[in-house]
mmCIF file of C-alpha atoms in Angstrom:
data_model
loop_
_atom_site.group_PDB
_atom_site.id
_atom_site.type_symbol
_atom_site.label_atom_id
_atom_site.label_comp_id
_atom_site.label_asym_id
_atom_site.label_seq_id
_atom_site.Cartn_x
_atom_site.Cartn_y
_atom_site.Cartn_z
ATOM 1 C CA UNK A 1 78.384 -18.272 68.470
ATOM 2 C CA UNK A 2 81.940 -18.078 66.801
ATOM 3 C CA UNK A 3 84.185 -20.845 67.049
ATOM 4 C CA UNK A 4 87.273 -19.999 68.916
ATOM 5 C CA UNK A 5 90.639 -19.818 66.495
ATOM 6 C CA UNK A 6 92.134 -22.575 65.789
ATOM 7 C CA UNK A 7 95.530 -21.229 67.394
ATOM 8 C CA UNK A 8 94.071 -20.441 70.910
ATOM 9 C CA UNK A 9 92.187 -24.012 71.215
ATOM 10 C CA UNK A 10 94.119 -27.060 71.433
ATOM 11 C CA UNK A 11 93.378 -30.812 70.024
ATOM 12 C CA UNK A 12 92.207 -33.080 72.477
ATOM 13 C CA UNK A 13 95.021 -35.527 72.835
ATOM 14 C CA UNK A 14 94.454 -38.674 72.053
ATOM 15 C CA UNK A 15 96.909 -40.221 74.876
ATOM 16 C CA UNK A 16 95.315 -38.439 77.862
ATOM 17 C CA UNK A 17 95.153 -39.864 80.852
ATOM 18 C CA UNK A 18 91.234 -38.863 81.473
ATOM 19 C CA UNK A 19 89.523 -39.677 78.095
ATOM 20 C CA UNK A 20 86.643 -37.239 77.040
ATOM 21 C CA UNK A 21 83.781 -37.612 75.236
ATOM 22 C CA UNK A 22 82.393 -37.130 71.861
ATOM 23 C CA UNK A 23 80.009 -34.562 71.866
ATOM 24 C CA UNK A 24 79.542 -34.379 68.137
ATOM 25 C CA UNK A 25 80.646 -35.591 65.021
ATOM 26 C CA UNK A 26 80.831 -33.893 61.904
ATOM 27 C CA UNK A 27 82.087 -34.960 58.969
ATOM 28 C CA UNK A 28 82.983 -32.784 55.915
ATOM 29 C CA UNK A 29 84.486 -33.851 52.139
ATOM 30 C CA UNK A 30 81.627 -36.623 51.154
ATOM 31 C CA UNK A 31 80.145 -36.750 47.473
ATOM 32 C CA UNK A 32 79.162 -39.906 46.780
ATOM 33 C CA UNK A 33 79.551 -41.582 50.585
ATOM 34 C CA UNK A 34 77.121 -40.807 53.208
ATOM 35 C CA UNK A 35 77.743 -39.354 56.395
ATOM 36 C CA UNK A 36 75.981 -42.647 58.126
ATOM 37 C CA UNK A 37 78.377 -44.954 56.015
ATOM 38 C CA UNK A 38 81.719 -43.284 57.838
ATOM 39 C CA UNK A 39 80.196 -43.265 61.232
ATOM 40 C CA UNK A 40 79.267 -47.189 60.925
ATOM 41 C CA UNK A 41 82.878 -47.827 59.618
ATOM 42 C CA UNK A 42 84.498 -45.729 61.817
ATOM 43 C CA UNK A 43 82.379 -46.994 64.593
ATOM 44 C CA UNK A 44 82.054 -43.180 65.730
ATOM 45 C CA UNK A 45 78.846 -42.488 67.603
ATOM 46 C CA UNK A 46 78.030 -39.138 69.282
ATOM 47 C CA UNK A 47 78.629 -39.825 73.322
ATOM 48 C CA UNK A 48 80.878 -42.639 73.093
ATOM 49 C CA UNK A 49 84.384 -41.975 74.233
ATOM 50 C CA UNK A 50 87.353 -40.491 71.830
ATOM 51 C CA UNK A 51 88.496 -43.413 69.688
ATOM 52 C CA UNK A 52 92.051 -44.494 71.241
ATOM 53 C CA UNK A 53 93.946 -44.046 68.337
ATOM 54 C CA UNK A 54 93.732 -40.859 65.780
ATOM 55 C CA UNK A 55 95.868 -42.858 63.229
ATOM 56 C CA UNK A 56 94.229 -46.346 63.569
ATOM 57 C CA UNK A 57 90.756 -44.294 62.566
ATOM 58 C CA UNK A 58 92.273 -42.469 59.896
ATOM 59 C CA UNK A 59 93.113 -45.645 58.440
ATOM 60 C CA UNK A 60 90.015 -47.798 58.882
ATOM 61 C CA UNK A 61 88.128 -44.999 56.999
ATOM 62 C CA UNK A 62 90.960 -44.599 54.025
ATOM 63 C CA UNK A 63 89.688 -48.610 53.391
ATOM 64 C CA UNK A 64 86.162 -47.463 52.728
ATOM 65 C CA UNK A 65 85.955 -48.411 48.760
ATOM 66 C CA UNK A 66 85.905 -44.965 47.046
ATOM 67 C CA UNK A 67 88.081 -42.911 49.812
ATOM 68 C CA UNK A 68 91.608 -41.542 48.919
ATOM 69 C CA UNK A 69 92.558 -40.473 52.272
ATOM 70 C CA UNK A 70 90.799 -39.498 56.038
ATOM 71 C CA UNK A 71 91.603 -36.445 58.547
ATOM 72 C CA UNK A 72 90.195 -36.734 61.720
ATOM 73 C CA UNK A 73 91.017 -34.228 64.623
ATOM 74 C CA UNK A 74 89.562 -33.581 67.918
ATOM 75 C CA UNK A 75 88.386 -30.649 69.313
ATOM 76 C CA UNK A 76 88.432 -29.520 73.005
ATOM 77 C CA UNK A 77 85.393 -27.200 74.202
ATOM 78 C CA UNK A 78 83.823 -26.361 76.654
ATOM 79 C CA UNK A 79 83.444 -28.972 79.682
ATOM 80 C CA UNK A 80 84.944 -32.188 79.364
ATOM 81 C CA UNK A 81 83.838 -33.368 75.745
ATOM 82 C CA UNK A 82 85.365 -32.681 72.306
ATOM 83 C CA UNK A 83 84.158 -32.209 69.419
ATOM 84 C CA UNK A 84 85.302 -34.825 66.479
ATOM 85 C CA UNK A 85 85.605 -33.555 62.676
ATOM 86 C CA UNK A 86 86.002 -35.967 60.035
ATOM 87 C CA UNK A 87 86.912 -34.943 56.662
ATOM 88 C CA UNK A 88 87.318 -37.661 53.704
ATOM 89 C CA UNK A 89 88.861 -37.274 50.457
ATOM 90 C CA UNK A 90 86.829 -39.375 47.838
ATOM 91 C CA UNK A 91 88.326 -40.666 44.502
ATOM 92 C CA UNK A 92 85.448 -38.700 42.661
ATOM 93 C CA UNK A 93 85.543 -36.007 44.881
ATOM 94 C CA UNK A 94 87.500 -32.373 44.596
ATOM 95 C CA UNK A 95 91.194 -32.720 44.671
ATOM 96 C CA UNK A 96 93.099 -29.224 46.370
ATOM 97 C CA UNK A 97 96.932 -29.167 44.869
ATOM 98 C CA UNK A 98 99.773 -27.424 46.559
ATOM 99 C CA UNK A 99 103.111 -26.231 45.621
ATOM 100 C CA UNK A 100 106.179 -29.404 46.354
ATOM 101 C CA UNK A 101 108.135 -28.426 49.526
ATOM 102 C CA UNK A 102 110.685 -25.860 49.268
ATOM 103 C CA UNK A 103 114.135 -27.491 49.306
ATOM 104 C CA UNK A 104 116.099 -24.048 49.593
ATOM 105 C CA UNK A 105 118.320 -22.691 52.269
ATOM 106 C CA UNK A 106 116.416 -19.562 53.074
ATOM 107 C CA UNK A 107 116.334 -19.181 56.548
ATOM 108 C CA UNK A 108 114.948 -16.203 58.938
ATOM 109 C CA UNK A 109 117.518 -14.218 61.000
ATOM 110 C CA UNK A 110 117.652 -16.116 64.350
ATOM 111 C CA UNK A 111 115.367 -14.810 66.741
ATOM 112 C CA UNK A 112 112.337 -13.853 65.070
ATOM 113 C CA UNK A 113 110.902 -17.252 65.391
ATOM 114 C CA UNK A 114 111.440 -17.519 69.118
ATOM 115 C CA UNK A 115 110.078 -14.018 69.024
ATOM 116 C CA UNK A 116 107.051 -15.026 67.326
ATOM 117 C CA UNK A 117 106.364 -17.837 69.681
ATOM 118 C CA UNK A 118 106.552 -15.805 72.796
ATOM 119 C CA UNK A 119 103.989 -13.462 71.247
ATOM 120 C CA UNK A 120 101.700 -16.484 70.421
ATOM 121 C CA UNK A 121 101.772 -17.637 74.533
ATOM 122 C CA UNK A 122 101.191 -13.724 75.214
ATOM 123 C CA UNK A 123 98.286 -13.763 72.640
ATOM 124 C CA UNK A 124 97.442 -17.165 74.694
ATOM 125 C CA UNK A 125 97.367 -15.329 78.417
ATOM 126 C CA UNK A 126 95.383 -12.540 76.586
ATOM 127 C CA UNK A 127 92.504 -15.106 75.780
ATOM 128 C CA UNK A 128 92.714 -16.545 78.564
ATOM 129 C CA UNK A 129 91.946 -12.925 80.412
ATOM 130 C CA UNK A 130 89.636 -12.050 77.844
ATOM 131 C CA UNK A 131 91.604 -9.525 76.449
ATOM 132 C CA UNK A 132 92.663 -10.401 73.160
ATOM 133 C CA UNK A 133 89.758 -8.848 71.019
ATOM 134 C CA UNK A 134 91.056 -7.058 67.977
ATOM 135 C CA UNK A 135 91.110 -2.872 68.232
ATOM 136 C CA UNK A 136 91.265 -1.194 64.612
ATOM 137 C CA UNK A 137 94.779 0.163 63.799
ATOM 138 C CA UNK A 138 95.988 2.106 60.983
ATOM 139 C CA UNK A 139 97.640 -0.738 59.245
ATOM 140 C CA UNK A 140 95.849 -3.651 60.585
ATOM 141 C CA UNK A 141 93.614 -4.567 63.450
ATOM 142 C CA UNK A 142 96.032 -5.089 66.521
ATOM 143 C CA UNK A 143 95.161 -6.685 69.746
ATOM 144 C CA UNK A 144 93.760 -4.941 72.825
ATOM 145 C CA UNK A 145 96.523 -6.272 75.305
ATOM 146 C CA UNK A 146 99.669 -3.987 75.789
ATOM 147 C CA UNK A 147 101.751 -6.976 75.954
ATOM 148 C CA UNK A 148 100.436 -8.171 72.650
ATOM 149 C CA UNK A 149 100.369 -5.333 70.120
ATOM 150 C CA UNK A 150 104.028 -4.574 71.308
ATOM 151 C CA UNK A 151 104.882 -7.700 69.825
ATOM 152 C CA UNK A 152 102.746 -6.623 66.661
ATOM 153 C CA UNK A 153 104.438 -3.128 65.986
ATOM 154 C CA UNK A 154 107.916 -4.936 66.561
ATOM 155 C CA UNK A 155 106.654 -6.912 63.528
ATOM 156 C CA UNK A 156 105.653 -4.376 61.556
ATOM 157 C CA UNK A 157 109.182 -2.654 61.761
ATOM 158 C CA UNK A 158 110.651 -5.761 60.717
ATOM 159 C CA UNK A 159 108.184 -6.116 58.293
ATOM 160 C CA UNK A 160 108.950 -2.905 56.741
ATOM 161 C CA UNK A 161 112.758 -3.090 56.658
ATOM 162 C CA UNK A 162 112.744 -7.121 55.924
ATOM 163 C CA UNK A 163 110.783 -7.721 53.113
ATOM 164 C CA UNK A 164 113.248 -9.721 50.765
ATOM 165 C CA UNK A 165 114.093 -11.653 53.429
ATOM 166 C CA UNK A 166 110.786 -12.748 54.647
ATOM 167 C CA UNK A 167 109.875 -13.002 51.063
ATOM 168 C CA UNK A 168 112.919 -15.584 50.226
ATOM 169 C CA UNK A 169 111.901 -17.872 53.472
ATOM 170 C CA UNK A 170 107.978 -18.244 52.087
ATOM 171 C CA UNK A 171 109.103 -19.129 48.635
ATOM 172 C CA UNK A 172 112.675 -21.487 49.277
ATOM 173 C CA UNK A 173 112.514 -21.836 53.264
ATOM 174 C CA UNK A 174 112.895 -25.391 54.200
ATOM 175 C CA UNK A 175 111.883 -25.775 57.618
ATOM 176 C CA UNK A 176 107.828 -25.284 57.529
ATOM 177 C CA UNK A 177 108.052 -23.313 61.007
ATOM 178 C CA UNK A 178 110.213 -20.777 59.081
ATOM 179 C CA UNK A 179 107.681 -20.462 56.892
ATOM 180 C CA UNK A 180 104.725 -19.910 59.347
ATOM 181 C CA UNK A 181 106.366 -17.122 60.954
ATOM 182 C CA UNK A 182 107.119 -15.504 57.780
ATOM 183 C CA UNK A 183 103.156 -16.082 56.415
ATOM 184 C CA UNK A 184 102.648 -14.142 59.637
ATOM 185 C CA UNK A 185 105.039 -11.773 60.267
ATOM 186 C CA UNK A 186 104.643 -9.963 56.490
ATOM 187 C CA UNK A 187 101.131 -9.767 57.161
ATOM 188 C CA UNK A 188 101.902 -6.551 59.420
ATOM 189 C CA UNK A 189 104.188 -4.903 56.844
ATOM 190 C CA UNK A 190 103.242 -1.431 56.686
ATOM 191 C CA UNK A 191 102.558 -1.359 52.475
ATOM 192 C CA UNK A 192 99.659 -4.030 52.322
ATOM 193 C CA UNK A 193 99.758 -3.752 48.518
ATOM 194 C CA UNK A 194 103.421 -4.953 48.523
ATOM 195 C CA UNK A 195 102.750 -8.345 50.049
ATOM 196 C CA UNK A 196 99.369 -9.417 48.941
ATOM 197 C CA UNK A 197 100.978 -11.479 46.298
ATOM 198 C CA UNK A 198 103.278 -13.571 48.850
ATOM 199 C CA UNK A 199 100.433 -14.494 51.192
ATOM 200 C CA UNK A 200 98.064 -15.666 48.560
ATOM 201 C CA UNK A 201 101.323 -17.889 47.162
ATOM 202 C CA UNK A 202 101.569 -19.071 50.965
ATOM 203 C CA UNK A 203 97.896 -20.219 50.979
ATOM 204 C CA UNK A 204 99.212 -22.558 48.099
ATOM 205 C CA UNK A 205 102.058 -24.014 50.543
ATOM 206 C CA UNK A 206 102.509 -27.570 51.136
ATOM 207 C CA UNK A 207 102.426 -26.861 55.182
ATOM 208 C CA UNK A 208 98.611 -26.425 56.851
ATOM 209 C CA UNK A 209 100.421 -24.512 59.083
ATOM 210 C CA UNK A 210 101.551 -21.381 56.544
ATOM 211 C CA UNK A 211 98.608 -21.470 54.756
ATOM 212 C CA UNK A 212 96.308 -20.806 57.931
ATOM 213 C CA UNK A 213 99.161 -17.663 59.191
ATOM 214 C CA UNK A 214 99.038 -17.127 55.227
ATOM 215 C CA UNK A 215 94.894 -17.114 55.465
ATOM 216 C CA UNK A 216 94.759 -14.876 59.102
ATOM 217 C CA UNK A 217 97.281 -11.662 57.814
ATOM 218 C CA UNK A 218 95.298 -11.953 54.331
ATOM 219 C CA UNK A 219 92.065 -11.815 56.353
ATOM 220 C CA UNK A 220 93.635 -8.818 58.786
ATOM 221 C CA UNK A 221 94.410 -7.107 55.082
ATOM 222 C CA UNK A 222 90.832 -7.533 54.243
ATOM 223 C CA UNK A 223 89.332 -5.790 56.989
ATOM 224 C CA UNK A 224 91.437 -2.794 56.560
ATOM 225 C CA UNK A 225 90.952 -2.530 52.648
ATOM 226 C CA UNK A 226 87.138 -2.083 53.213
ATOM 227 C CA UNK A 227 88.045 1.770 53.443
ATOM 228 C CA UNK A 228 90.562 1.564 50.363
ATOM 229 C CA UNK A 229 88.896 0.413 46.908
ATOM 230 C CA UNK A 230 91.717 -0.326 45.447
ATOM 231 C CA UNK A 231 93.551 -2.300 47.859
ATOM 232 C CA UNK A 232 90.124 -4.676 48.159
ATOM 233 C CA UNK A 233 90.381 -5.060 44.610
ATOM 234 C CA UNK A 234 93.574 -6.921 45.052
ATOM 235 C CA UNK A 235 92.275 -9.295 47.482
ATOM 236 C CA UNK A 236 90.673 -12.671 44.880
ATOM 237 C CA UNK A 237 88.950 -15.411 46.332
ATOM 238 C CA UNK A 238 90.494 -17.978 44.274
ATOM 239 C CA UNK A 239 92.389 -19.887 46.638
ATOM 240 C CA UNK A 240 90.250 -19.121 49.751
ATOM 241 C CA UNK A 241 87.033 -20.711 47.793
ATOM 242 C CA UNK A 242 89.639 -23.377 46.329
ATOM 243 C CA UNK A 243 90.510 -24.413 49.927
ATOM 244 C CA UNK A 244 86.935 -24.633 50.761
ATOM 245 C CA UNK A 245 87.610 -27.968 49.760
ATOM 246 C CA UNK A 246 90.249 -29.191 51.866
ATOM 247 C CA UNK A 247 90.637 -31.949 53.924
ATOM 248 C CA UNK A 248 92.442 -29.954 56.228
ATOM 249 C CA UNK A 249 89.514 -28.573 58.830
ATOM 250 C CA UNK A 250 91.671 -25.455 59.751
ATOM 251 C CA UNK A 251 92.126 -24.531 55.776
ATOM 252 C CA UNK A 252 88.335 -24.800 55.847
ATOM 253 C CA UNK A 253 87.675 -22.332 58.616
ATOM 254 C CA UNK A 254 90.443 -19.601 58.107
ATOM 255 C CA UNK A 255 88.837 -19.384 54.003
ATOM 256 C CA UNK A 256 85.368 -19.484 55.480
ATOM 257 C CA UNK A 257 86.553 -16.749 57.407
ATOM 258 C CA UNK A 258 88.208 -14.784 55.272
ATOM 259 C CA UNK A 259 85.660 -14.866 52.719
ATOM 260 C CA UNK A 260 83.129 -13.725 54.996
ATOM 261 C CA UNK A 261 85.262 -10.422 55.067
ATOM 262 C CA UNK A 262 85.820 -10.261 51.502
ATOM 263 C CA UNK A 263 81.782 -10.665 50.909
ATOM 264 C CA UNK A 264 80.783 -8.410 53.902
ATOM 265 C CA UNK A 265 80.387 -5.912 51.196
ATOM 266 C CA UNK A 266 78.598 -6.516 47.866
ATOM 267 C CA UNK A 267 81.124 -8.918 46.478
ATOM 268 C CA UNK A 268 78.939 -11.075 43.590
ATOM 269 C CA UNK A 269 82.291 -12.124 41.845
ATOM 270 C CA UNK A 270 83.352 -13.855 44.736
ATOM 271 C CA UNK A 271 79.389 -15.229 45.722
ATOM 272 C CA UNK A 272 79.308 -16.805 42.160
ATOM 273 C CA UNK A 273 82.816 -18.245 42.540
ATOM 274 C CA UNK A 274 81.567 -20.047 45.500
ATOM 275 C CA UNK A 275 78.377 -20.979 44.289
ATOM 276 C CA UNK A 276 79.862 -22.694 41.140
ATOM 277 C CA UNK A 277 83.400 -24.381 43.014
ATOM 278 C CA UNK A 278 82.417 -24.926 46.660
ATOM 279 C CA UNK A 279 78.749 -24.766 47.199
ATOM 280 C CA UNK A 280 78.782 -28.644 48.222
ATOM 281 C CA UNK A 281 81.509 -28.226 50.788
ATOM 282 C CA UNK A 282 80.025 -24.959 52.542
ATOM 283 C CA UNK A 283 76.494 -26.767 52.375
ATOM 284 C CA UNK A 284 78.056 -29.616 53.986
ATOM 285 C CA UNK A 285 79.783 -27.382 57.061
ATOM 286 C CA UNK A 286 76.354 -25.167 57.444
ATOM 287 C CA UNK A 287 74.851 -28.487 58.379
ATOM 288 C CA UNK A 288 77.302 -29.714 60.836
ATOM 289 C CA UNK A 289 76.099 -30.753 64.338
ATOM 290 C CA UNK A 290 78.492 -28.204 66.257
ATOM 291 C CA UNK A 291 76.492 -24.895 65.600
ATOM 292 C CA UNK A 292 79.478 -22.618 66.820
ATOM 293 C CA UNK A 293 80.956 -24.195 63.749
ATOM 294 C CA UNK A 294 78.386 -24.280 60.926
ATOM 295 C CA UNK A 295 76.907 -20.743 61.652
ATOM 296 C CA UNK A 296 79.926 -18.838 59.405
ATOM 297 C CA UNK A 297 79.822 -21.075 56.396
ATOM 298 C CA UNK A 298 75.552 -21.105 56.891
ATOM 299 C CA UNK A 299 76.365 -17.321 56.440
ATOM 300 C CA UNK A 300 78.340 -17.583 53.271
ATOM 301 C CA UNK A 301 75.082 -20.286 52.201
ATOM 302 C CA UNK A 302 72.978 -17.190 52.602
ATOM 303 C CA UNK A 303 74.839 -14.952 51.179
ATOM 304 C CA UNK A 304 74.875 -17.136 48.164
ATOM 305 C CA UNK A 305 71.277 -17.748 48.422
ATOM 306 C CA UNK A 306 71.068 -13.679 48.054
ATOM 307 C CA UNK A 307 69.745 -12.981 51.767
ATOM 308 C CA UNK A 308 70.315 -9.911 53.712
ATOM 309 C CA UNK A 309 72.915 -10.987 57.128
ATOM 310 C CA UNK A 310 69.537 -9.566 59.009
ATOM 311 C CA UNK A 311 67.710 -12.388 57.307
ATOM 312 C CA UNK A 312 70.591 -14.770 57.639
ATOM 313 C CA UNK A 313 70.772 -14.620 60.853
ATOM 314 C CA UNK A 314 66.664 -14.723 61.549
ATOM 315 C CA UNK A 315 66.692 -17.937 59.755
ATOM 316 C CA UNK A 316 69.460 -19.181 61.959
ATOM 317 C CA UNK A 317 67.438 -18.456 65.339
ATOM 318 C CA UNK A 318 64.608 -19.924 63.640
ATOM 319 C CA UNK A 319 66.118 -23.791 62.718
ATOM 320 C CA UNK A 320 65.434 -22.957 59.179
ATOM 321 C CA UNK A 321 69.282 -23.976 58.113
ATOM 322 C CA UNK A 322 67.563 -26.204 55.279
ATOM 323 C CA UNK A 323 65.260 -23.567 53.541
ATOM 324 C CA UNK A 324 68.433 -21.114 53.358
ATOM 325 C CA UNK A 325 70.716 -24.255 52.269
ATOM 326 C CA UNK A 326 67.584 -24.956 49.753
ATOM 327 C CA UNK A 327 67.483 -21.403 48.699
ATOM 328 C CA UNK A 328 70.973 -21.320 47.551
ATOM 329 C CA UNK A 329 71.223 -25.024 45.954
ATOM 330 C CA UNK A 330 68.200 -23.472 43.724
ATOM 331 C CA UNK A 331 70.147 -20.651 42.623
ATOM 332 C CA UNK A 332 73.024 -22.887 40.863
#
């Protein structure tokens, strides 16, 4: 089961007038805590209603001797419970630096970004219908709706005739929105060698929200360079394994899922990058409760461990997460 995007689900609010329930926790970041130790603190416990206050729990966990800082979000899913992530930054733990904000006057033409954000409520509908599965094009995969991959060849034209411009807004844009509509909109440039370089300095931006557009059109690039050496060749895993270890649960997903792609073929430099900088953290997500969740990093885990995706995914049907998991810890 894949976990829906991130962009198409949203976060159970916290204010609602109906509360829901927890369905699961999972927490994600810990080192030297246990999992049992934030629960307690947090008083978090799998069927009790969503704590009343997102902030209030952030900070009652950032007290727990040893923690730096706490992200929790809710997720909505299907019926009327959510799903609760928990990610903690420990003192001792792995530390993920951006770039400082941009403080330059870049700005996109006006527009675009109201452009952009009628495409995302198309892109919405399209879900909604079940129609917004991706159909191979000869630049990147578009989506299936009409509606949709009209907006997406209007971008690439921009794309193509814009590129110092969009380029400008990702490195000095001030407003982060700016920025997010840039990290996606150079994605469907028509010359995917040209822009490689900007999105993997956007995965390095201060705003969660760039880096996971930034993550998507690198991800979109990756699928097409499968039939082009060279342009695969580009693609590094540096920063996707490096945000791995975010505290940021959507940075954690979009690199899962973007390394999956850049390992779908035999990709050992990438494997043993993982295996030596973010082994823990994947381990850590393969074992969460929520299964649609865990199953893509489990796959990286057995990838790692050297297992064919046939095997992977036998293992899965079988319960045996912890022999894979086991497999791969042996291998470091």
């Amino acid at each position: 089961m894949k976990p829906a995007a991130l962009i198409l689900i949203a976060g159970v609010a916290w204010a609602a007038t109906t509360v829901p329930r927890v369905r699961e926790v999972n927490v994600y970041g810990l080192r030297k805590l246990t999992a049992e130790r934030i629960m307690r603190s947090g008083r978090l416990r799998a069927g009790e209603t969503l704590p009343p206050s997102k902030g209030d729990l952030e900070d009652r966990l950032s007290e727990i001797s040893g923690v730096i800082r706490a992200r929790v979000e809710a997720v909505c899913c299907e019926g009327p419970d959510a799903l609760l992530f928990v990610g903690i930054e420990e003192k001792d733990g792995p530390h993920v630096a951006f770039h400082s904000d941009p403080a330059g006057s870049a700005a996109l033409p006006e527009g675009l970004a109201a452009t952009y954000q009628q495409f995302l409520a198309t892109v919405q509908r399209a879900a909604q219908r079940k129609n917004a599965a991706s159909a191979t094009g000869p630049e990147r995969p578009l989506i299936s709706d009409a509606e949709a991959r009209g907006f997406e060849e209007k971008f690439g034209d921009y794309a193509a005739g814009h590129l110092p411009e969009l380029r400008e807004v990702l490195r000095n844009g001030s407003d982060p929105e700016e920025r997010a509509v840039a990290a996606a909109v150079i994605g469907y440039a028509p010359s995917k060698q040209e822009v490689i370089d900007d999105l993997q300095y956007s995965m390095q931006d201060p705003d969660e929200a760039v880096r996971s557009n930034a993550l998507r059109s690198l991800r979109a690039i990756a699928v097409f360079a499968q039939g082009e050496p060279g342009l695969q060749s580009r693609l590094t895993p540096t920063w996707p394994v490096e945000l791995l270890n975010s505290i940021v649960l959507s940075d954690r997903l979009q690199a899962a899922d973007l390394l999956i792609t850049l390992t779908d073929h035999e990709n050992r430099a990438a494997l043993d990058q993982m295996r030596t900088q973010a082994l823990p953290s994947l381990v850590e997500m393969a074992r969460w409760e929520s299964l649609g969740y865990a199953l893509r990093p489990f796959l990286l885990v057995g990838r790692i461990a050297g297992l064919s995706d046939q095997e992977i995914h036998e293992r899965w049907s079988k319960g045996e997460r912890e022999a894979v998991i086991e497999k791969a810890l042996g291998k470091r």
